[in-house]
XYZ file of C-alpha atoms in Angstrom:
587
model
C 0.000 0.000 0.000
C 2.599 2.716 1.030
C 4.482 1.824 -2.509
C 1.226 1.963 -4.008
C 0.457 6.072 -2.952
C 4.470 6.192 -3.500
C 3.762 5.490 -7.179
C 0.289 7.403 -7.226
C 1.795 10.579 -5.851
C 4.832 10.747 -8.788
C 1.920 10.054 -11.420
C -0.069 13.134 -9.656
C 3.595 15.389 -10.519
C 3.684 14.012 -13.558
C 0.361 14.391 -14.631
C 0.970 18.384 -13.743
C 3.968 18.876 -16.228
C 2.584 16.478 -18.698
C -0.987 17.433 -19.256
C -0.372 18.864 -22.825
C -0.794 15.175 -23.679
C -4.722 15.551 -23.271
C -6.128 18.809 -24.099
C -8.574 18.904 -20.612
C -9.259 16.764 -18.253
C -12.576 16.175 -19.106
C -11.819 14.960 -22.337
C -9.505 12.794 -21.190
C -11.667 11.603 -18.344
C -14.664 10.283 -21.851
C -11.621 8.000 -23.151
C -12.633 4.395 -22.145
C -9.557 2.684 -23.694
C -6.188 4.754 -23.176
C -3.272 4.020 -25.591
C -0.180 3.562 -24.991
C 1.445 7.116 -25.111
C -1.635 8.140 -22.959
C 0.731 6.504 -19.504
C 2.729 8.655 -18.010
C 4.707 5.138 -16.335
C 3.872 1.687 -16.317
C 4.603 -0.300 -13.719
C 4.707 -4.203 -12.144
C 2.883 -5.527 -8.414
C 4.580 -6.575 -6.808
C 7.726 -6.066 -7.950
C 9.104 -9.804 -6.197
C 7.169 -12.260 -3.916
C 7.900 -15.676 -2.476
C 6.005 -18.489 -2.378
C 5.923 -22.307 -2.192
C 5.638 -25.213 -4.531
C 2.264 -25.621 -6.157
C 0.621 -22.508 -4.812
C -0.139 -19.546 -6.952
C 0.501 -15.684 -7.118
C -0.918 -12.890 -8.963
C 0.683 -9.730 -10.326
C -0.936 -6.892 -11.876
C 0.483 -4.767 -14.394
C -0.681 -1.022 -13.726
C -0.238 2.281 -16.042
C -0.425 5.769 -14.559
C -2.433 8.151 -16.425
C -2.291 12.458 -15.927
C -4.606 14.167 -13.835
C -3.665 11.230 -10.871
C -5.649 9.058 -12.667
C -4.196 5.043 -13.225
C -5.707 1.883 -14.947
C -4.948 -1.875 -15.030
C -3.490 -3.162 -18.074
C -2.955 -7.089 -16.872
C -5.235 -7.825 -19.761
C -3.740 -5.936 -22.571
C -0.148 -7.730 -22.877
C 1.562 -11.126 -22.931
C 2.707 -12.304 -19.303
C 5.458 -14.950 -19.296
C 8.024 -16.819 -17.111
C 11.546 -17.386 -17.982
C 11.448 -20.908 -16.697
C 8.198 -22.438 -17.218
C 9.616 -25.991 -15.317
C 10.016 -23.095 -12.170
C 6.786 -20.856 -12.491
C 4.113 -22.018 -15.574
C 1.547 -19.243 -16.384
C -1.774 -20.230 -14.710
C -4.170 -21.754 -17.408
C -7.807 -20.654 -17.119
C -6.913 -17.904 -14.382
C -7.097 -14.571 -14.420
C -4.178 -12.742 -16.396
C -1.078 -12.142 -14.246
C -1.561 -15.160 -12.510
C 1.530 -18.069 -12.264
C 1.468 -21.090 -10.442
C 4.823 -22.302 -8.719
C 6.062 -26.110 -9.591
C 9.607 -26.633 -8.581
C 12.293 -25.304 -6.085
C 14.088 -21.843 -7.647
C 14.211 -18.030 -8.949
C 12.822 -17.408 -11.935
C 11.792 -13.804 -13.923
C 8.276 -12.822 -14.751
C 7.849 -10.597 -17.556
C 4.544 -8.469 -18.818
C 5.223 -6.751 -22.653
C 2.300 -4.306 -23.361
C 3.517 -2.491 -27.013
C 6.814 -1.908 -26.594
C 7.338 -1.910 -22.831
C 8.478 -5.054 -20.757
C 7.651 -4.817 -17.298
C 9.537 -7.584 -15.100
C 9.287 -8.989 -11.697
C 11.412 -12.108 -9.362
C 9.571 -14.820 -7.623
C 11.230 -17.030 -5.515
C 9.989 -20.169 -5.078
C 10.386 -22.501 -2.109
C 10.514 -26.723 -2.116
C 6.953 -28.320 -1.796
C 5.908 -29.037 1.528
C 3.003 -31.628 2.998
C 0.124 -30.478 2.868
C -2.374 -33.401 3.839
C -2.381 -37.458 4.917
C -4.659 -39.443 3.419
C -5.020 -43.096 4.519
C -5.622 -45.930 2.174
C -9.159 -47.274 2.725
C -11.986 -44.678 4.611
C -12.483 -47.935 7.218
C -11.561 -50.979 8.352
C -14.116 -53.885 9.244
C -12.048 -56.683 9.977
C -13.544 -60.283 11.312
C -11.866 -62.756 13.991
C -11.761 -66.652 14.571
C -12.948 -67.514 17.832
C -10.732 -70.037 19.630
C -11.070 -71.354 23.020
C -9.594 -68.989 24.958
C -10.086 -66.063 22.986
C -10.286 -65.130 19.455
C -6.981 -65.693 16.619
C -5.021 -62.672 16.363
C -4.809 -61.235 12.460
C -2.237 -58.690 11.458
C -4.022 -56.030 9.562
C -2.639 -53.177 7.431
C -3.070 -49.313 6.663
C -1.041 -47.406 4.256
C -0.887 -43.823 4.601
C 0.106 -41.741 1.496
C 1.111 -37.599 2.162
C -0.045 -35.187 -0.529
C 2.152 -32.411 -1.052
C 1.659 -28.492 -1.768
C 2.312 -29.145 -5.736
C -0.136 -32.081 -5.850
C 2.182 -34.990 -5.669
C 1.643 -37.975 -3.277
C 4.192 -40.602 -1.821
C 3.904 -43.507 0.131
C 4.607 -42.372 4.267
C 3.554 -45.508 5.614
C 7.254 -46.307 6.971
C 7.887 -42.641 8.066
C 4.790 -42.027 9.980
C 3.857 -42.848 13.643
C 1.127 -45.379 14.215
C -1.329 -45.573 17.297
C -4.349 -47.488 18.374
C -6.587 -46.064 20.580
C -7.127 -49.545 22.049
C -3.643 -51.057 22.365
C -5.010 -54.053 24.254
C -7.051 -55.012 21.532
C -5.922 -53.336 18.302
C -1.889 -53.207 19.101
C -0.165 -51.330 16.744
C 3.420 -52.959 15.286
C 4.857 -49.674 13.460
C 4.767 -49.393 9.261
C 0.640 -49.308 8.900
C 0.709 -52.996 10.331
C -1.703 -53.338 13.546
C -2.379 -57.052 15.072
C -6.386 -57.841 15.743
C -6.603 -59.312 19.232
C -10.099 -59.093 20.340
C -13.289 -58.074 19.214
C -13.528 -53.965 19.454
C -14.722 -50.576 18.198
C -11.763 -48.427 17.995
C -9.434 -45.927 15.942
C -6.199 -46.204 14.498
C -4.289 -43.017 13.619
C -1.255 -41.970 11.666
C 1.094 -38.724 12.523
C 3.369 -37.262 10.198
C 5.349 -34.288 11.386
C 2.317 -32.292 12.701
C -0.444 -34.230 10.502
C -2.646 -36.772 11.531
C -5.646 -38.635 9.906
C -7.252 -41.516 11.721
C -9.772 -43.958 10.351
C -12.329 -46.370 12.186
C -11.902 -49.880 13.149
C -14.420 -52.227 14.281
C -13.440 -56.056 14.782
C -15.991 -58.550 14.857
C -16.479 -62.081 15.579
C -16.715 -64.628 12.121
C -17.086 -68.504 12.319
C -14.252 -70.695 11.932
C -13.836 -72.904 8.774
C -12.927 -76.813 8.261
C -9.333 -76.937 6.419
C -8.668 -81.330 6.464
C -8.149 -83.955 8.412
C -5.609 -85.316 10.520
C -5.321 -89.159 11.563
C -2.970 -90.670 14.214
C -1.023 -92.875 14.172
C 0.811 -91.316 11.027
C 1.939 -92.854 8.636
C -0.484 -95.043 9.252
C 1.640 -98.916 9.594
C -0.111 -101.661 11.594
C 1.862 -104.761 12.739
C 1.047 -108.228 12.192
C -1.757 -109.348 14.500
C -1.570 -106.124 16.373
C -4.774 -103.783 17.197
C -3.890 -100.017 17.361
C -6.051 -97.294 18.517
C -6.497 -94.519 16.381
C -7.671 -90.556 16.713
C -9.479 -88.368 13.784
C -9.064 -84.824 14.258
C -11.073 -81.610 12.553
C -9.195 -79.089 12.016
C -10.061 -75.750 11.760
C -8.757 -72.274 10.410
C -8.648 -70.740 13.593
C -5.855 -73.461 14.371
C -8.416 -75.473 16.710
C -8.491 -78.951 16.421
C -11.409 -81.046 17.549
C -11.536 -84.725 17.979
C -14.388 -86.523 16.040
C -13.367 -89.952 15.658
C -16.764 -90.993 17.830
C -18.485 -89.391 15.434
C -16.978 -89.981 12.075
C -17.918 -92.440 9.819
C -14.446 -95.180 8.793
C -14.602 -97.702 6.121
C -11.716 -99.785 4.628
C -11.130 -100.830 0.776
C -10.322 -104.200 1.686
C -10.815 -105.640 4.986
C -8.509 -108.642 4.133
C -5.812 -106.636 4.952
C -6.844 -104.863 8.160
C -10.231 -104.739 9.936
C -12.039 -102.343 12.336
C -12.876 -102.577 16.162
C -13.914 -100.868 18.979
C -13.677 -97.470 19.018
C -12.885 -97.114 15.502
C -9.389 -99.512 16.463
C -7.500 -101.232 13.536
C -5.829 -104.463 13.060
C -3.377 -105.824 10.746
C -5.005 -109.260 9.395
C -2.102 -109.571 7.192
C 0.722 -107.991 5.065
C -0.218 -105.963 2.910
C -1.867 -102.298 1.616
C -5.056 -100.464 1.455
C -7.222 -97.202 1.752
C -8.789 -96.151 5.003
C -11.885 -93.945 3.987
C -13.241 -91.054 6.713
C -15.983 -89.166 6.123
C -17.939 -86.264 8.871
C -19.927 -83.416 8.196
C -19.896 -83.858 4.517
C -16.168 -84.096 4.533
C -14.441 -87.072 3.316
C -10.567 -88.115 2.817
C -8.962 -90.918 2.354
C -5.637 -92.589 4.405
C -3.137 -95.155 3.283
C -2.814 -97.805 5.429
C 0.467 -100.531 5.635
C 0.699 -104.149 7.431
C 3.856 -104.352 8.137
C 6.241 -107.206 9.845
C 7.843 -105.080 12.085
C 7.242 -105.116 15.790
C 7.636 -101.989 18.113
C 10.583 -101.636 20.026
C 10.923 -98.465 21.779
C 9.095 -94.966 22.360
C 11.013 -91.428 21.933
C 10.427 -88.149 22.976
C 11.792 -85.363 20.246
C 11.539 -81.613 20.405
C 11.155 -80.486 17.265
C 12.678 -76.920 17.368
C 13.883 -76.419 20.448
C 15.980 -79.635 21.236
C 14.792 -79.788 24.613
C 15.826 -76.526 25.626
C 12.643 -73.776 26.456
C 13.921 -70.154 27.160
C 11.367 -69.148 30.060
C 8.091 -68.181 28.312
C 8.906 -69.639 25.152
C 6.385 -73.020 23.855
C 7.167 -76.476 22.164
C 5.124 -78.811 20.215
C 6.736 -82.156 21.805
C 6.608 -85.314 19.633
C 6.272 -88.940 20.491
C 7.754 -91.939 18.086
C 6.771 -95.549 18.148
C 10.326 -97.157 16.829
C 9.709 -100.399 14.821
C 12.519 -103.327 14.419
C 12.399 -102.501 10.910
C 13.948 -99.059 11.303
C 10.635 -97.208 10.704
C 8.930 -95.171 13.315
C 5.136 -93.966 13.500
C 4.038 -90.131 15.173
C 1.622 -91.728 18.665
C 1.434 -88.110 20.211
C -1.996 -87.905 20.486
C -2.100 -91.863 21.488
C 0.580 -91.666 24.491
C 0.144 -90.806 28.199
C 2.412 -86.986 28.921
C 3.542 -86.468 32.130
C 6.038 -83.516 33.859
C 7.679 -84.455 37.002
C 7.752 -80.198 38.237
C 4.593 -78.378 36.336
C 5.642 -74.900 37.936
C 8.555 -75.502 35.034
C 6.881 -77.042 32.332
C 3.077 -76.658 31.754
C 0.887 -77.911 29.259
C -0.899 -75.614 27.504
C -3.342 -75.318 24.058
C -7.080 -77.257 23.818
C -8.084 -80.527 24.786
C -6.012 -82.284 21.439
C -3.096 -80.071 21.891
C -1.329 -83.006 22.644
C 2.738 -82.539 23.292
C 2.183 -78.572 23.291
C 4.143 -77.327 26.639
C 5.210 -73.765 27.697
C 8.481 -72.580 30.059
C 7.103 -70.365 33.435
C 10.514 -70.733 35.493
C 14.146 -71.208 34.941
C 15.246 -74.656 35.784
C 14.938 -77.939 34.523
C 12.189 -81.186 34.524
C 11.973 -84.523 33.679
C 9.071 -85.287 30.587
C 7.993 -88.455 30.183
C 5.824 -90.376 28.252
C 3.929 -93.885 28.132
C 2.640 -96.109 25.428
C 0.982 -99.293 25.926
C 4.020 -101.261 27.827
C 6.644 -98.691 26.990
C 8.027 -95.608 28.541
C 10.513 -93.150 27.515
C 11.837 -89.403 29.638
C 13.881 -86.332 28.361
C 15.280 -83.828 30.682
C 14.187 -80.359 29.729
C 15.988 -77.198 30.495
C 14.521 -73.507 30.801
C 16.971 -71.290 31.208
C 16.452 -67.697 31.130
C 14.077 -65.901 28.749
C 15.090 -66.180 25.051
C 14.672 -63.041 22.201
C 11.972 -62.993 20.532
C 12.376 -59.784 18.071
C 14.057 -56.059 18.793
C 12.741 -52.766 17.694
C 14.776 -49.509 17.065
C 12.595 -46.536 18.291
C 13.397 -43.004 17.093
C 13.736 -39.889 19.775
C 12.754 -37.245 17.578
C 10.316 -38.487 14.493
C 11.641 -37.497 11.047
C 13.992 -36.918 8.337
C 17.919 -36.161 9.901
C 19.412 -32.895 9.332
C 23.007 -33.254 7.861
C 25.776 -32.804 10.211
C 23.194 -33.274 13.393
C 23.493 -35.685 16.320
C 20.321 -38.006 16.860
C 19.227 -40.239 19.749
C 18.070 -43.728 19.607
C 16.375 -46.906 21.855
C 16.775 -50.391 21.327
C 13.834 -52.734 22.880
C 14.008 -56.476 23.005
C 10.691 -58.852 23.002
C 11.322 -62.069 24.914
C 10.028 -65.357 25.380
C 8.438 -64.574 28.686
C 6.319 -61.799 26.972
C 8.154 -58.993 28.367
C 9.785 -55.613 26.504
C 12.800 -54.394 28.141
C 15.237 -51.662 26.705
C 18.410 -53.155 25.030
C 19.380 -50.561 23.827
C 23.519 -50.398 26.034
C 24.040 -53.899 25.021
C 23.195 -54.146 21.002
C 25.630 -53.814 18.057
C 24.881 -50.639 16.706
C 25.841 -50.499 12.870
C 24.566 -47.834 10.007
C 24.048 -49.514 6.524
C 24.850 -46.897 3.200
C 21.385 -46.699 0.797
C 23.158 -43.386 -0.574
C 23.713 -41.734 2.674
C 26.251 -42.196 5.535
C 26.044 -41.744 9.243
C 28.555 -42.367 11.774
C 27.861 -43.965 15.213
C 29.014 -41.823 17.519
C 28.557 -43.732 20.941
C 25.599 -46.395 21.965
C 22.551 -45.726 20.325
C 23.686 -42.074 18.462
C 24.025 -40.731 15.102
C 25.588 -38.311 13.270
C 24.544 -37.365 9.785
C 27.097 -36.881 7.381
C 25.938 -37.710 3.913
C 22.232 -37.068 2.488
C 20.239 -39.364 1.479
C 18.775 -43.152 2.782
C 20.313 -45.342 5.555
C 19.683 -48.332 7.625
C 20.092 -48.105 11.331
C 20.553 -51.408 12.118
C 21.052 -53.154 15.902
C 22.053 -56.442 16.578
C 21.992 -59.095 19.624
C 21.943 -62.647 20.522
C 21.955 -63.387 16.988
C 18.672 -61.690 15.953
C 19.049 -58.282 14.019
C 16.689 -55.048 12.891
C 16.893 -52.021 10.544
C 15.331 -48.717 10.632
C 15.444 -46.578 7.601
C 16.613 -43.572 7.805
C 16.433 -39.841 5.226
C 19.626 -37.603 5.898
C 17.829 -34.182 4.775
C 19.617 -31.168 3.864
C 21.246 -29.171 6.571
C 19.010 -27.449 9.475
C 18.726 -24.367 11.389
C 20.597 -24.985 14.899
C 20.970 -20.898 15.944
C 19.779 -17.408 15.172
C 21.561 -14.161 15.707
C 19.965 -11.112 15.600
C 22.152 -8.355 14.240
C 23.435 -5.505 14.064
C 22.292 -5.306 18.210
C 25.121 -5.132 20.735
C 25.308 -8.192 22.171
C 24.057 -7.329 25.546
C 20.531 -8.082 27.528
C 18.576 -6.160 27.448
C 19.890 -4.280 24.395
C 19.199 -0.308 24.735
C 17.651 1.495 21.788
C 16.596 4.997 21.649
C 13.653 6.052 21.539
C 14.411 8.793 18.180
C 15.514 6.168 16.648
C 12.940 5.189 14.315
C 12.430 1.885 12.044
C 15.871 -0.331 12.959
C 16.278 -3.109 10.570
C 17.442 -6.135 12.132
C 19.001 -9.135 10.361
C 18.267 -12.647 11.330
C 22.009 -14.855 11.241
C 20.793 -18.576 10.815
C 23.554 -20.752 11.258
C 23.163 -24.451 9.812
C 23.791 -27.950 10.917
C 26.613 -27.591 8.038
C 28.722 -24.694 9.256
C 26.809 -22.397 7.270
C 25.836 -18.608 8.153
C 22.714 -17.322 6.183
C 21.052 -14.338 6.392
C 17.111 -15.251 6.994
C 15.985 -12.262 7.209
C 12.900 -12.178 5.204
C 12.146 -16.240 5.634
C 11.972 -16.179 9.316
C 8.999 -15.262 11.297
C 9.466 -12.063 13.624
C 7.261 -11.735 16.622
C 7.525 -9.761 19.762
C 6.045 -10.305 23.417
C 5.244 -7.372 25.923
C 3.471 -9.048 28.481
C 5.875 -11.070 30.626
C 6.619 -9.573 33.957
C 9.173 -6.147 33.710
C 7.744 -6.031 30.009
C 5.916 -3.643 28.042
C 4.285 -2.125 25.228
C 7.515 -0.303 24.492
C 7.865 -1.351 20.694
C 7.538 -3.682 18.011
C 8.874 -5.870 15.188
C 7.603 -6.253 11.967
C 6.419 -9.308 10.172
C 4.866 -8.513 6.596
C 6.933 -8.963 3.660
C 8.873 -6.104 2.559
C 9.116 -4.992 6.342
C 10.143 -8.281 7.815
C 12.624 -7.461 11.151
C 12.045 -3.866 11.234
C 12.115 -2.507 14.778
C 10.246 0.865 16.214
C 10.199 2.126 19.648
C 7.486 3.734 20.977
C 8.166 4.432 24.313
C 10.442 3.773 27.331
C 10.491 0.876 28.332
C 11.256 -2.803 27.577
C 10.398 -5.060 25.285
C 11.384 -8.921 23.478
C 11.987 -9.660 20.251
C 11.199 -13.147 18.991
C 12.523 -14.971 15.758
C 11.852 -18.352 14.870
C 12.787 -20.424 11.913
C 12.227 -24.004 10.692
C 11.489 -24.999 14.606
C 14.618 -22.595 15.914
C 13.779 -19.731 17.815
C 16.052 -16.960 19.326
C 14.921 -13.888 21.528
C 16.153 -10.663 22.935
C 14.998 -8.205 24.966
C 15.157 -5.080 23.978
C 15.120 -1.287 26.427
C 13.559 1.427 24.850
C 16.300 4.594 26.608
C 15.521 8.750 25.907
């Protein structure tokens, strides 16, 4: 505005010496379309502005006529950019109007006959504007199991939308919560595990943007997936009966024993025959097929006479070779050992028995046969009967084993180059605990384009921009964390040309005082800031007053004024950094 009557005023001289262009006023006043010799000066608002990727400005070219008279003339010339991949003439807008796309300085120019009128923009990278997650809701359905319901990892992307109308894919970057952990636990990256049946939210945070989305988990039935038949294989001796268990099993990972109400029929009953209970013996060498059928479900079994004769029972452990980390779960097995070398699975079909249960527990449904989990450190004897055999393992639990580790971040976010950054290390174990690991892990940075250098347990410093892989690593299990190194950041601000005293006098004649904001950067760097920093000032703290203030708008950015004694702070704050001053208004 105060440019604006600058510019007006000059015309209004102008238009006094000049005047011999139009014979009177009035008859210059009936002209609807002056020409071009009819200006007095032309000029270009505003004459630079700054903005940000994929916004817009508008200038406005403007002619000054005699008599203090002026008229736009946006729509009367050609407006262009010098870099269109910069700053790309608005299409469909009004004219004068540019919209920003990239990072950089470019000239605007307006030609009207044979003047060109030319201005600066400065435009500044794209920044996020908006979340948006990938689906509006989430209905998500649970198997009910017998002491609960089966958990079911579910996932959300979340995508950012910038200020030039680009997306990207922030699922990795962003902060996940549930608003019911119990139920709805969040596991970082858009990936939450269903627990329980509940009506919930989960959210996402990027920076200072969040967008959440409804969850509601409900109960669905569970489905048949097959059979399962013990003994297996299925080999009967010579002359021998052996006792046999069909189990349903399910997709929630139940398993139900029907074999008193399945239906069992044999291809050829020379070979083998049925008893009691659905029992089976071997008439005489030989093969066939053991049909099953329940529920409209029907499969069918091999089944082998054999020679052999059983000769011993053994006790395996599968994964964990009979050692159970405290809290950690085996599925035990049980062999029948023939004479012939061959052994059958009798799991379900054998007695299981622990000599200390506050060690070893069985745990799981009613057919969870073999299925035992670790509650305290020490060691038991297993054991195990079949018909007139016996067989018993020691089992050890020492303490509790790692499960998985997480690296968690202190300060959310791309790294600044050349800044320091905190980190935490926290182990899952067996037991079902969380405890911080973070003092005895290997701490190790991995090179996707950037570099970092560990500085001491659990701290980074930036050195190169671009990605990286944090990665920790302990009792043979590891982790990664990506990781952006960004450009460098704002660390201080020094407000010049002040003496470097508190509070810092100025006098009250003084007038406007332009101050200069000294950002120095994560990189060594000393910039003047000045007009892309945001100046504020405070006068009601105690000892403070309405003695002046600072200017924010552009064009007067940092300009000081007293008004009367007294004192007074000055606040200036850029990219998160803020520095003050006070300031004492003196005669």
């Amino acid at each position: 505005m105060f440019r604006l009557l600058y510019i007006l005023s000059i015309s209004w001289l102008l238009a006094c010496q000049e005047q011999s262009r139009v014979q009177t006023e009035e008859d210059f006043s009936s002209a609807t379309d002056p020409s071009f010799n009819d200006f007095l000066s032309l000029h270009l608002l505003p004459e630079s502005t700054a903005l940000i990727a994929g916004r817009t400005v508008s200038f406005e070219a403007l002619g000054i006529l005699p008599y203090g008279k002026s008229a736009s003339i946006s729509t009367r010339g050609v407006w262009t950019s010098a870099d269109s991949s910069i700053l790309e003439v608005y299409e469909g807008g009004s004219p004068g109007r540019f919209q920003a796309k990239r990072e950089g300085t470019v000239e605007v120019s307006f030609t009207f006959d044979t003047a060109v009128l030319k201005g600066r923009v400065t435009v500044a990278p794209k920044i996020l504007e908006d979340l948006k997650l990938s689906v509006p809701e989430l209905n998500v359905g649970l198997e009910s199991i017998t002491d609960g319901y089966r958990q079911r990892p579910i996932e959300v992307k979340v995508f950012g939308i910038y200020s030039d109308g680009t997306t990207a894919d922030l699922s990795d970057d962003a902060v996940w919560s549930s608003e019911d952990e119990e139920h709805l636990s969040s596991q970082g990256k858009g990936i939450f595990l269903g627990k329980s049946l509940t009506t919930t939210t989960v959210q996402a945070r990027v920076d200072a943007l969040e967008k959440s989305i409804p969850v509601r988990i409900s109960s669905i039935d569970r489905r048949f997936i097959g059979f399962s038949l013990q003994p297996s294989p299925l080999v009967i001796p010579m002359n021998t009966t052996m006792p046999t268990l069909l189990l349903a099993n399910f997709s929630n990972g139940e398993s139900q024993d029907i074999s008193s109400e399945a239906s069992f029929q044999l291809n050829d009953p020379s070979v083998a025959s049925l008893g009691t209970n659905h029992s089976l013996r071997g008439l005489k060498i030989g093969a066939t097929d053991l049909q099953v059928s329940w529920a409209g479900h029907s499969e069918s079994f091999h089944l082998k006479v054999a020679e052999a004769e059983p000769v011993a029972l053994t006790i395996l452990s599968p994964s964990k070779n009979f050692l159970l980390p405290k809290g950690s779960e085996e599925n035990f097995k049980a062999y029948l050992d023939y004479s012939d070398g061959s052994h059958i699975e009798v799991t379900s079909l054998v007695q299981w028995s622990v000599a200390d249960s506050s060690f070893l527990t069985r745990v799981g449904n009613a057919v969870d046969y073999g299925h035992y989990k670790s509650f305290k450190v020490g060691s038991t004897l297993l054991s195990i009967s079949f018909s007139s055999f016996t067989a018993a393992q020691l089992v050890t639990v020492p303490i509790a084993g790692l499960v998985s580790l997480r690296i968690d971040s202190k300060v959310p976010g791309p790294l600044g180059l050349f800044t320091e950054s905190l980190y935490t290390a926290t182990g899952t174990f067996t037991d079902g605990g969380s405890r911080l690991v973070t003092n005895v892990v290997a701490w190790s940075v991995l090179s996707d384009g950037g570099s970092a250098d560990v500085l001491s347990i659990g701290k980074l410093r930036a050195t190169v921009q671009g990605p990286i892989r944090l990665k920790v690593s302990f009792r043979g299990l590891s982790q990664t964390l990506t990781l952006l190194v960004g450009p460098p950041v704002p660390v201080s601000i020094k407000i010049e040309p002040l003496p470097d005293v508190d509070p810092m006098p100025i006098n009250l004649s003084s007038g406007m005082n332009p101050l200069v904001a000294r950002v120095t950067y994560s990189d060594g760097q000393v910039l003047d800031k000045t007009s892309a920093a945001t100046w504020d000032y405070n006068f009601s703290d105690t000892g403070l007053s309405f003695a002046g203030y600072v200017r924010d708008e552009p064009g007067f950015k940092g300009q000081l004024t007293p008004l009367a004694l007294g004192r007074f702070r000055l606040i200036v704050t850029i990219d998160g950094v803020t520095a003050t001053k006070e300031a004492e208004v003196i005669p």
